[in-house]
Each structure stands twice: as structure tokens, then as C-alpha cells.
mmCIF file of C-alpha atoms and ligand atoms in Angstrom:
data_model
loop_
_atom_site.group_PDB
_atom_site.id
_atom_site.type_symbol
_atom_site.label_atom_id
_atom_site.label_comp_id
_atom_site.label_asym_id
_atom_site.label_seq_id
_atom_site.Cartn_x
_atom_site.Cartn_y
_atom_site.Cartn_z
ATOM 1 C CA UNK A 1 -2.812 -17.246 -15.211
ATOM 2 C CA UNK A 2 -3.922 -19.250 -12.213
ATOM 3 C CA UNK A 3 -6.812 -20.396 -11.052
ATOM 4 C CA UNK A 4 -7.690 -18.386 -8.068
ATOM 5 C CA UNK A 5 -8.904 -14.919 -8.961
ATOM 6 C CA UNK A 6 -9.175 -12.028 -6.767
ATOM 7 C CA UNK A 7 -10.756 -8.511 -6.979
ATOM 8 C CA UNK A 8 -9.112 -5.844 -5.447
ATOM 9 C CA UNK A 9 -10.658 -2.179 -5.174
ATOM 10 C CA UNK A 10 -8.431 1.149 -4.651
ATOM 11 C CA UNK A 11 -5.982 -0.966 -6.186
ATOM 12 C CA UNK A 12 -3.720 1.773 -7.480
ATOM 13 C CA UNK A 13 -1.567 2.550 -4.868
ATOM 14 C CA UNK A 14 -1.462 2.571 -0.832
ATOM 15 C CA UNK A 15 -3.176 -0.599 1.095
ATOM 16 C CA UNK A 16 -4.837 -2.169 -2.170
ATOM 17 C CA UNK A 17 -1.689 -2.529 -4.306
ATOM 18 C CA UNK A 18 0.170 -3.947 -1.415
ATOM 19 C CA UNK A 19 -2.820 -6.548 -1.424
ATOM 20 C CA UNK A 20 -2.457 -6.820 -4.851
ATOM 21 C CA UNK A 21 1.284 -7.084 -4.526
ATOM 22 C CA UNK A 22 0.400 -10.551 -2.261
ATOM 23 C CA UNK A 23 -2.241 -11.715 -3.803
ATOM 24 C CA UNK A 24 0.412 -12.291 -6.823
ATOM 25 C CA UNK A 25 2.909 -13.692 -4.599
ATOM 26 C CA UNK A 26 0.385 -16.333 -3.624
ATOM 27 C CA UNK A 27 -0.102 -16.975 -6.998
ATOM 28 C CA UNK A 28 -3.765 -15.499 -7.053
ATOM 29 C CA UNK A 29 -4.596 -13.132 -10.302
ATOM 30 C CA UNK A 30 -5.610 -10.405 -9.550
ATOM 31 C CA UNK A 31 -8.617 -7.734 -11.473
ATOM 32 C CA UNK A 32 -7.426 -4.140 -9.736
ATOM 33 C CA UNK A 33 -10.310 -1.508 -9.664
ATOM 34 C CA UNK A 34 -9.497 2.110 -9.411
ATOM 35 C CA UNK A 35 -11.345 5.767 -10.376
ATOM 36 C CA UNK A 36 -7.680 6.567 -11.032
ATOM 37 C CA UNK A 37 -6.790 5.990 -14.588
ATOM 38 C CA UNK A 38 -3.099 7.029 -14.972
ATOM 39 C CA UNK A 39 -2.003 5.403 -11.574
ATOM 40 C CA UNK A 40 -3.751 2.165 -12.012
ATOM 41 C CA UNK A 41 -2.069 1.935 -15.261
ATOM 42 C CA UNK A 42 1.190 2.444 -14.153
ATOM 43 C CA UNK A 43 0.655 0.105 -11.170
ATOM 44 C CA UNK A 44 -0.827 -3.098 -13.637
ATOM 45 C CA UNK A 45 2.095 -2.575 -15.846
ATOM 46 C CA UNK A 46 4.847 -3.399 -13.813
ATOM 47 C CA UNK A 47 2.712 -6.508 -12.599
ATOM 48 C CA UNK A 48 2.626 -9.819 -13.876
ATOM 49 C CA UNK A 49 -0.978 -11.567 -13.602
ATOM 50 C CA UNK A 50 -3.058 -8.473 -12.824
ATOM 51 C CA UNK A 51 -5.287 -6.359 -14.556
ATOM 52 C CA UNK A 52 -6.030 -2.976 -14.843
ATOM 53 C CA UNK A 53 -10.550 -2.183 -14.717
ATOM 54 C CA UNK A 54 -11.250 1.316 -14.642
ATOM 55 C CA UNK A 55 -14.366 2.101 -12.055
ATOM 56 C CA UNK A 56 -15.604 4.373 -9.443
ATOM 57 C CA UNK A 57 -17.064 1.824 -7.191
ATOM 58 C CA UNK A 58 -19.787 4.495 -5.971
ATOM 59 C CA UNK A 59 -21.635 4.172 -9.398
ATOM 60 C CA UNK A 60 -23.756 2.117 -9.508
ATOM 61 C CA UNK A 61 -23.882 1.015 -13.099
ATOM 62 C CA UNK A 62 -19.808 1.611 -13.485
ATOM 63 C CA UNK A 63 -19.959 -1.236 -10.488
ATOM 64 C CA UNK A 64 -22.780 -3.679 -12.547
ATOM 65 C CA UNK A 65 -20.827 -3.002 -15.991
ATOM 66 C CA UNK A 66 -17.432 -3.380 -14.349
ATOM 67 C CA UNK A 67 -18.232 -6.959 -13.042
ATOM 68 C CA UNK A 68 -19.421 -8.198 -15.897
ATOM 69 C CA UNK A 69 -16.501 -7.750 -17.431
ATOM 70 C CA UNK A 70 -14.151 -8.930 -15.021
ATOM 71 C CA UNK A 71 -15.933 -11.991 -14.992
ATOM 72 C CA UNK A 72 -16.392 -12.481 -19.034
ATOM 73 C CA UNK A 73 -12.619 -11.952 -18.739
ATOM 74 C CA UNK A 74 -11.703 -14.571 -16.092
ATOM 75 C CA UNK A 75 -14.883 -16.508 -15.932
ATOM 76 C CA UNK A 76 -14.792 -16.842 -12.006
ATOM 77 C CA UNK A 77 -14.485 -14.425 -8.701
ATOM 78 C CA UNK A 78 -13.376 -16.428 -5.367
ATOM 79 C CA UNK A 79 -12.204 -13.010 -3.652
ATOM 80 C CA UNK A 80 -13.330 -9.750 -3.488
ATOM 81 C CA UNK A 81 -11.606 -7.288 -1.731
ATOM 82 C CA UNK A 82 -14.134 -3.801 -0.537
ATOM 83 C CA UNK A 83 -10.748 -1.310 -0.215
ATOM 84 C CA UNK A 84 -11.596 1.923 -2.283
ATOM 85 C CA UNK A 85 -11.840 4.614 0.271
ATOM 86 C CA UNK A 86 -11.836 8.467 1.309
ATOM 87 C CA UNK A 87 -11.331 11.058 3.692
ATOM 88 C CA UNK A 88 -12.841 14.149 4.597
ATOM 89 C CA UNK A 89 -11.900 14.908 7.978
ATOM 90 C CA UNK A 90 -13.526 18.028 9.226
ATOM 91 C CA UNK A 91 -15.762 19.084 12.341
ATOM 92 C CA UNK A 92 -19.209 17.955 12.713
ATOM 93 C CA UNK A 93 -20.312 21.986 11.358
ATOM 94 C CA UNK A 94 -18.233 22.312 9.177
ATOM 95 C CA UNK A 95 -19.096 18.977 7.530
ATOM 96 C CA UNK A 96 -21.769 19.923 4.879
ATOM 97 C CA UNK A 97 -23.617 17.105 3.455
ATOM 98 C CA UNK A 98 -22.306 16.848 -0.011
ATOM 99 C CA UNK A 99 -18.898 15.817 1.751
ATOM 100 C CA UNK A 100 -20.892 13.718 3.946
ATOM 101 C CA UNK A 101 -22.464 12.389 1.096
ATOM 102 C CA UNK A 102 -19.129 12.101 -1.026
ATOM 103 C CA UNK A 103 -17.486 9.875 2.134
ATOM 104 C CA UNK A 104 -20.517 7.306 2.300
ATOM 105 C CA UNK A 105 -20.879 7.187 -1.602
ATOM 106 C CA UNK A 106 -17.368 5.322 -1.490
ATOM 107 C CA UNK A 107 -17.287 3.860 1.767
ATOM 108 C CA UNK A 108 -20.212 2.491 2.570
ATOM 109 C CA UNK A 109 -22.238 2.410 -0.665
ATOM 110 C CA UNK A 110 -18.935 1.167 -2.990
ATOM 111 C CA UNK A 111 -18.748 -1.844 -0.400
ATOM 112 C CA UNK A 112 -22.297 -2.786 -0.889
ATOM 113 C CA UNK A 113 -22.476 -2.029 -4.905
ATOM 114 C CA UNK A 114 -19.089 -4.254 -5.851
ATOM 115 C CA UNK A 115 -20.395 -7.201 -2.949
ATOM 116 C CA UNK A 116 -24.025 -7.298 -4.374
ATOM 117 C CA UNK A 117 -22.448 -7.413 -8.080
ATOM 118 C CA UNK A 118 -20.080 -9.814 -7.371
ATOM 119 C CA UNK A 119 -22.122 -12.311 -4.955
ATOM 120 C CA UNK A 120 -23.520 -14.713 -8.074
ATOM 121 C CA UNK A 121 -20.359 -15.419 -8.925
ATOM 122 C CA UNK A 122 -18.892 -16.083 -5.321
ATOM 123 C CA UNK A 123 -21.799 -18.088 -4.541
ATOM 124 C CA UNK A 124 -20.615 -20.069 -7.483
ATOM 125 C CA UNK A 125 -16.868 -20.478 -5.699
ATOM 126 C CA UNK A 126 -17.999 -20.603 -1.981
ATOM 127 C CA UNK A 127 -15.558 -17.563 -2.096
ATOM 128 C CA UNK A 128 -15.011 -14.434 0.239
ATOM 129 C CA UNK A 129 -15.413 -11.153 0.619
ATOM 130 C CA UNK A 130 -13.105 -8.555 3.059
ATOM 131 C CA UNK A 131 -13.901 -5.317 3.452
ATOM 132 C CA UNK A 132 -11.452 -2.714 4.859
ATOM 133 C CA UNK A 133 -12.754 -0.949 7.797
ATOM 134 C CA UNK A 134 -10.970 1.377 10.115
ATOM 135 C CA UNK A 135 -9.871 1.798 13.770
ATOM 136 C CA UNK A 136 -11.893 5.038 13.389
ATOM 137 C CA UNK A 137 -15.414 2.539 13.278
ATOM 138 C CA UNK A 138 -14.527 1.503 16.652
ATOM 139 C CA UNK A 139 -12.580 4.407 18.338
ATOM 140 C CA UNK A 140 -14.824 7.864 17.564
ATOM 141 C CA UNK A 141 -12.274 10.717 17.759
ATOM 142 C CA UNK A 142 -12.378 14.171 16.069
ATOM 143 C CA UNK A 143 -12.985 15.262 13.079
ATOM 144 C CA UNK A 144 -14.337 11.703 11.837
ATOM 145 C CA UNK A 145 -18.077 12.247 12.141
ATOM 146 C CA UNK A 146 -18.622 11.041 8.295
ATOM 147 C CA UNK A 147 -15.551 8.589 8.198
ATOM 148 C CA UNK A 148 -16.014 6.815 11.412
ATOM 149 C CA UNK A 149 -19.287 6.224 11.252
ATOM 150 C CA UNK A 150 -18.943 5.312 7.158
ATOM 151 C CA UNK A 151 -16.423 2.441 8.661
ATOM 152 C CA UNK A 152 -18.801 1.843 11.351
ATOM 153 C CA UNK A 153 -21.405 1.098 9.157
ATOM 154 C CA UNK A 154 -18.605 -1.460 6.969
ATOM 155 C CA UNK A 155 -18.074 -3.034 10.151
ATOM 156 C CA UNK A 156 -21.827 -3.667 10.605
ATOM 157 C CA UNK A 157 -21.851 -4.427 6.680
ATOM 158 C CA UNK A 158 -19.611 -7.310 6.747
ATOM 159 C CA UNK A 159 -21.793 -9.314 9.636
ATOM 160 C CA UNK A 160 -24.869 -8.697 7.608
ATOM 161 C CA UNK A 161 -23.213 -10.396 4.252
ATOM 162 C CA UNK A 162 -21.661 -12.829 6.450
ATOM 163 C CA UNK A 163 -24.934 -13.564 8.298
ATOM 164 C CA UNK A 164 -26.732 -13.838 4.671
ATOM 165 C CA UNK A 165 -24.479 -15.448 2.268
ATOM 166 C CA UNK A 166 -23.407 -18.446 5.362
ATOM 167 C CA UNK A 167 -25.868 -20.698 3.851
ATOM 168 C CA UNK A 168 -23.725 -20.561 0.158
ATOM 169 C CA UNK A 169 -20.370 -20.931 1.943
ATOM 170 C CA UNK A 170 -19.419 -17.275 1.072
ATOM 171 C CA UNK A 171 -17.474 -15.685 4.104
ATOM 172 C CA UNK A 172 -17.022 -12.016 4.736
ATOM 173 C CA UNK A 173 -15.026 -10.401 7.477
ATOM 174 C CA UNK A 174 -13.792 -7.044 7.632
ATOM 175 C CA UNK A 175 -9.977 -5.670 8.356
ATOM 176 C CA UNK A 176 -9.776 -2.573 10.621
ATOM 177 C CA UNK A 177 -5.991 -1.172 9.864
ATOM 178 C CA UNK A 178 -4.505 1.794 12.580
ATOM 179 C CA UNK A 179 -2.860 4.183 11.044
ATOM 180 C CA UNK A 180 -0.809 3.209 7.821
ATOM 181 C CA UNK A 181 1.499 6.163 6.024
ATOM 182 C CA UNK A 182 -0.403 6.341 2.884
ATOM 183 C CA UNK A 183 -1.063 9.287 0.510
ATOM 184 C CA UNK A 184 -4.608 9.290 2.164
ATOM 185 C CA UNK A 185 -3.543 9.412 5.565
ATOM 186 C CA UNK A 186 -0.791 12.285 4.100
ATOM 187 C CA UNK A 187 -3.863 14.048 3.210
ATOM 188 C CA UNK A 188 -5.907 14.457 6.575
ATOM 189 C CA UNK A 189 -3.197 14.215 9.448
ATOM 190 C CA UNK A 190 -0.845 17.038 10.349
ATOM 191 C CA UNK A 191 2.413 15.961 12.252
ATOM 192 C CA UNK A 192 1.347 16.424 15.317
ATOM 193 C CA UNK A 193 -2.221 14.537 15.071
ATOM 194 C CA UNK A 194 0.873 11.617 13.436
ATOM 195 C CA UNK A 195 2.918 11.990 16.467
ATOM 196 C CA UNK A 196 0.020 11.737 18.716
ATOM 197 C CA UNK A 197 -1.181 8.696 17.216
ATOM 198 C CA UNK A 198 1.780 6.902 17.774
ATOM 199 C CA UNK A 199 2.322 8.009 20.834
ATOM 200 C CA UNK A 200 -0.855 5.431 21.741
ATOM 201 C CA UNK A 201 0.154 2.339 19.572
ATOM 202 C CA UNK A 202 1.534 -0.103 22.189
ATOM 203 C CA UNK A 203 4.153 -1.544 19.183
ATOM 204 C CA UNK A 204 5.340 1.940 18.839
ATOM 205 C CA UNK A 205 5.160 2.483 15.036
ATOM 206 C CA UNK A 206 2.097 2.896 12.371
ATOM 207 C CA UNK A 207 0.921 -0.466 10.223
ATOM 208 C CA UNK A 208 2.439 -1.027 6.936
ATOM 209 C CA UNK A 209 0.603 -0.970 3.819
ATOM 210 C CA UNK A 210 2.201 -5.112 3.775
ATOM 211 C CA UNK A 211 0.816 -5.548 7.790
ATOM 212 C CA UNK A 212 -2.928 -5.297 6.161
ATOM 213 C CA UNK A 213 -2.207 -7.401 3.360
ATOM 214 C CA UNK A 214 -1.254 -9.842 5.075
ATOM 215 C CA UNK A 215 -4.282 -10.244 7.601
ATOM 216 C CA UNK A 216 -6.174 -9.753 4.046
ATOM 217 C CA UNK A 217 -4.705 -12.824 2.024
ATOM 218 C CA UNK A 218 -5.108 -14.954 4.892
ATOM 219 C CA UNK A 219 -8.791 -13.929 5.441
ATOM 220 C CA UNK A 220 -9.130 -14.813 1.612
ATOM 221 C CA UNK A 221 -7.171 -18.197 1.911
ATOM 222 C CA UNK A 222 -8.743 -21.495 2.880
ATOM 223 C CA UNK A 223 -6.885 -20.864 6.285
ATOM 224 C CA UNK A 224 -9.358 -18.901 6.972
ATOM 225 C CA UNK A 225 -12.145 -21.445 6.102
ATOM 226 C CA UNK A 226 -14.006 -20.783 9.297
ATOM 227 C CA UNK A 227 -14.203 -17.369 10.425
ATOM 228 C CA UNK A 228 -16.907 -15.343 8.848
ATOM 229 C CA UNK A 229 -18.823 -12.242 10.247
ATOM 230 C CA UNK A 230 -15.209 -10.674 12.228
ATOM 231 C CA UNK A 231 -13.591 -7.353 12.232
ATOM 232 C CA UNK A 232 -10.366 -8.314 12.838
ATOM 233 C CA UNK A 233 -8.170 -5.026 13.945
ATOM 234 C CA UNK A 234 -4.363 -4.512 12.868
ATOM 235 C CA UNK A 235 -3.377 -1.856 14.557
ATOM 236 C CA UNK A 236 -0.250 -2.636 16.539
ATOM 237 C CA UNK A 237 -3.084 -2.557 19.674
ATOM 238 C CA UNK A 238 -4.503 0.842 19.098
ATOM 239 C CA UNK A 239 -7.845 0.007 19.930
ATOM 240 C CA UNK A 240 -6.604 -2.072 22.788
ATOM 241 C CA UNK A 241 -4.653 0.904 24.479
ATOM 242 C CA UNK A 242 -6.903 3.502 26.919
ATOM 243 C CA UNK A 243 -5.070 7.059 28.362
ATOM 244 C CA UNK A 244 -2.389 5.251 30.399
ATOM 245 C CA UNK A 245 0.306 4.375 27.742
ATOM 246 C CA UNK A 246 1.910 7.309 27.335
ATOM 247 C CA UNK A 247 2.321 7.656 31.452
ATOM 248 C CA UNK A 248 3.442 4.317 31.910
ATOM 249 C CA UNK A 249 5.781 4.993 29.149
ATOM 250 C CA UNK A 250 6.714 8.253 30.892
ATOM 251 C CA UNK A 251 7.177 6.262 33.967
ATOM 252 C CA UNK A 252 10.104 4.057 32.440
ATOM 253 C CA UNK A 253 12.356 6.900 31.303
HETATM 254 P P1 NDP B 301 -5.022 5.568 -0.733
HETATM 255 O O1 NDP B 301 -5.667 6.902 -0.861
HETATM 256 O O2 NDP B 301 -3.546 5.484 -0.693
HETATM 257 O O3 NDP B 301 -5.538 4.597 -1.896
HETATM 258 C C1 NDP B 301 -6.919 4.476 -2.147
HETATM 259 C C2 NDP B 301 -7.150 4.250 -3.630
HETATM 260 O O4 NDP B 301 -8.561 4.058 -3.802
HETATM 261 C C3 NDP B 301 -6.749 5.453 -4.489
HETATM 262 O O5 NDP B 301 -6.130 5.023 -5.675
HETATM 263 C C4 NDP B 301 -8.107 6.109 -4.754
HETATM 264 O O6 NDP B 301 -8.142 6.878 -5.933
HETATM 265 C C5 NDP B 301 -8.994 4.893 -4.873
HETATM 266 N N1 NDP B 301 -10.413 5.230 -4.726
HETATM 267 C C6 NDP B 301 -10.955 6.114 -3.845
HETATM 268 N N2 NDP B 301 -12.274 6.204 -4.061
HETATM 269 C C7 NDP B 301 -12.558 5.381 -5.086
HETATM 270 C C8 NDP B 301 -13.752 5.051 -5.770
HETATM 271 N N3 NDP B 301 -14.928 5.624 -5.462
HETATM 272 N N4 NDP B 301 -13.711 4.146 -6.770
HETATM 273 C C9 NDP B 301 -12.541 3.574 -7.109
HETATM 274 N N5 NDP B 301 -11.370 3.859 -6.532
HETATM 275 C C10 NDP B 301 -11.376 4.763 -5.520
HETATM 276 O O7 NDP B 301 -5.687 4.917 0.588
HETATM 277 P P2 NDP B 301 -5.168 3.813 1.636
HETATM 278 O O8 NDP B 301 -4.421 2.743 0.957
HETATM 279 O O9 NDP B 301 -4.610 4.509 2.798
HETATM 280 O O10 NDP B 301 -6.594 3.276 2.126
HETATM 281 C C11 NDP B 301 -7.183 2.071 1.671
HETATM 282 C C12 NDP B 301 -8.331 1.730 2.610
HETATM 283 O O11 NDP B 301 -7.837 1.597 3.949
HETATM 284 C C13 NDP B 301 -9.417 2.804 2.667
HETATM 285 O O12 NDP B 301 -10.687 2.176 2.738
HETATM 286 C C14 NDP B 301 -9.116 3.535 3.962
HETATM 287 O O13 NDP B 301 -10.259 4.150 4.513
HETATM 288 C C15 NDP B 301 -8.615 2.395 4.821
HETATM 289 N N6 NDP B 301 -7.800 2.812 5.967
HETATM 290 C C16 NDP B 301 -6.627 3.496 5.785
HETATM 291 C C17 NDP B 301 -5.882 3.902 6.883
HETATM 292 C C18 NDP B 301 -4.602 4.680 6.761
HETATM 293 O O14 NDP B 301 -4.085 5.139 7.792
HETATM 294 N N7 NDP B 301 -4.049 4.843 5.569
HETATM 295 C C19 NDP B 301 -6.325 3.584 8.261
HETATM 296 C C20 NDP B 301 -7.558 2.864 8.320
HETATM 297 C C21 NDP B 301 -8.258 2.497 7.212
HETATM 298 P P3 NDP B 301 -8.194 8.520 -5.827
HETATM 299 O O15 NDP B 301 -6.770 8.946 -5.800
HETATM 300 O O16 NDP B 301 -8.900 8.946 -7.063
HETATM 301 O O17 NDP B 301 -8.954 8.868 -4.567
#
């Protein structure tokens, strides 16, 4: 085991293992949260210096228990990592409010729960926080009336913590990813929503799960030392990009 110790959230599969994948490779340990039981199992096993901690960051006392144990078992926290997300991608009538409700429960109130629960102890290591955000909190598009605005909210989020915890040396910044080919990007894009997406990234292809991680680590890392309070996009200049790429692609063939 080494010294550093990192939490990681929606650490089963997707963004958050790859995270977890690094942090390991940087010789962090890592605690891995996840709701799901079987595939956070499977994912800590084949992992050396990880740990699987069953918990759906969206309750409350699953958050305050889950903490307390993760830090009973390592004794410190010098990274927490706000990644456990959702989906629901519907139009703004057809979004009733217990799917409204079931997006902010993760997004924005799992981000808050797992930082306020885990702030004593990062106080304690002048550690840092990073929270995962979206391109969908900066660029409103359809369908995302209860996801973009939960990231929105994360984005705002992060400068708040940042803004509060400066004084204690505890950063927080927050990593906007474009579209990544995970099972919960799978689950709310048809092909041609895919196809159009790409068709706007100016580097021509969708983030890996590896891209984010790395941006992640880094933010963790005392490279980082002096950036608190940012949303840092990686999104192969998504958000960057207005209507004219595709025609001044068009206008090279
Ligand atoms: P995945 O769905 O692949 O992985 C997310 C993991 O988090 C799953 O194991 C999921 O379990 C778990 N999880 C969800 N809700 C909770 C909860 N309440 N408590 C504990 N664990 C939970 O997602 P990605 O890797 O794609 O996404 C990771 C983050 O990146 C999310 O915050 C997402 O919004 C963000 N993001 C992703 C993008 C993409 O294109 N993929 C683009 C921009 C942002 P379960 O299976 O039970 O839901």
C-alpha cells in the first residue's frame, strides 16, 4: 500500500475505473465507490491496491457511513474524485420530476454528500477534490434539461468548495469530458445523435475513458498545486467549435 490514497466514485466501470486504472499506475491506492455490487467486485479483483466500498453516493447516510470506513481503513483521504453519474435524456415535458429528481440525487447532491463527508479528512492532507462535469453544463442542447443543468450546477459546485476550502489548502476543480463511448453514453445516444456529435469535435473522434483520467490524475497531483476553482474541458474542442466546422470541412473535400 502507498501512501497517497484516492477516492474514486462510479468506480466500476466507464470513466471512474479508467481513473482508477491511473491512479494505480501512479502508485496512488485507490477506495472505488459504486451502487453496483457485482461489477465493482469484479473490477477490484483484478486490481492490485484498490478496494471495493459499496455506496449509492445519493444517500445520505450510505455517503456518512461509507467514509468512515474508508478512512478507519486507510486512515487518510488526499483525493476525492465526484464521478458517479446518470442520464435521463428526455424532452423538457416529458421529463417528470421523479426523473428530474433521480438525475440531481446523483449528480449534483452525490457530489456535495461524498465532498462534505470527506472534507475533515482532506483538510487534514491539504488534498483535492475533482468533480466530473460535462460539456452538456456549458453547451445546452436537447433533451438535457435535467443533465445539463445537474452538470451546470457541478460546475458552479466546484468554485464554491474551491472558494471555501482555499484557506485549508484543499483544491477543487472540475473535469468537463465530450463525449466518451461508455455504457452510459450507449444508453442515451442513437447513432445518428453519435455521428452528429463527432461531426463537431475539431480532433475528429470522441474522448477516451484514459483522455479524462489523465486531466484527472494530474488535477490530483502536486502538478497541479495551483489551480483551484477551474472547469477544465476535454473534449477534443467541442465546446470551442460553433456551426462552421462541418462547412469548412465540407469545403476541403
Ligand atoms: P458509466 O455509466 O459507464 O459508469 C458510471 C458508474 O457510476 C456506474 O458503475 C454506475 O452504476 C455508477 N453510479 C451511478 N450512480 C451512482 C450512485 N448514485 N452511487 C454510486 N454509483 C453510481 O458512466 P461514464 O463513465 O460514462 O460517466 C462517468 C461520469 O462522466 C458521469 O458523471 C457522467 O455524467 C460523466 N460524463 C460522461 C460522458 C460520456 O460521454 N460518457 C460525457 C460527459 C460527462 P449503475 O450501473 O448502477 O448506474
Amino acid at each position: 500500500m502507498t501512501n497517497k490514497i484516492a477516492i474514486v466514485t462510479g468506480a466500476a466501470r466507464g470513466i471512474g475505473l479508467a481513473t482508477t486504472k491511473l491512479f494505480l499506475n501512479n502508485n496512488w491506492s485507490v477506495a472505488m465507490i459504486d451502487r453496483d455490487e457485482d461489477e465493482l467486485a469484479n473490477a477490484a479483483a483484478a486490481l492490485t491496491g484498490a478496494l471495493p466500498f459499496i455506496c449509492d453516493v445519493s444517500i445520505p447516510e450510505m455517503v456518512t457511513t461509507t467514509m468512515a470506513t474508508i478512512l478507519e481503513k486507510y486512515g487518510r483521504i488526499d483525493a476525492l474524485v465526484n464521478n458517479a453519474g446518470v442520464a435521463i435524456f428526455k424532452p423538457l415535458e416529458e421529463m417528470d420530476v421523479e426523473c428530474w429528481r433521480t438525475v440531481m440525487a446523483t449528480n449534483l447532491d452525490g457530489v456535495f454528500l461524498c465532498s462534505q463527508a470527506a472534507i475533515p479528512a482532506l483538510k487534514k492532507t491539504r488534498g483535492a477534490i475533482v468533480n466530473i462535469g460535462s460539456i452538456s453544463a456549458v453547451r445546452a442542447s436537447t433533451l438535457r434539461v435535467a443533465y445539463g443543468t445537474s452538470k451546470a450546477a457541478v460546475v458552479h459546485l466546484t468554485k464554491q468548495l474551491a472558494v471555501e476550502l482555499g484557506d485549508y489548502g484543499v483544491r477543487v476543480n472540475c473535469v468537463s469530458p465530450g463525449p466518451v463511448k461508455t455504457k452510459l453514453a450507449a444508453a442515451v445516444h442513437t447513432p445518428d445523435i453519435i455521428k452528429a456529435y463527432y461531426d463537431g469535435i475539431p480532433l475528429n473522434r470522441s474522448a477516451t475513458e484514459q483522455d479524462i483520467a489523465e486531466t484527472v490524475v494530474f488535477l490530483c497531483s502536486e502538478k497541479a498545486a495551483y489551480i483551484t476553482g477551474q472547469m477544465i474541458a476535454v473534449d477534443g474542442g467541442f465546446d470551442a467549435s460553433g456551426i462552421g466546422l462541418p462547412a469548412l470541412r465540407a469545403s476541403r473535400q
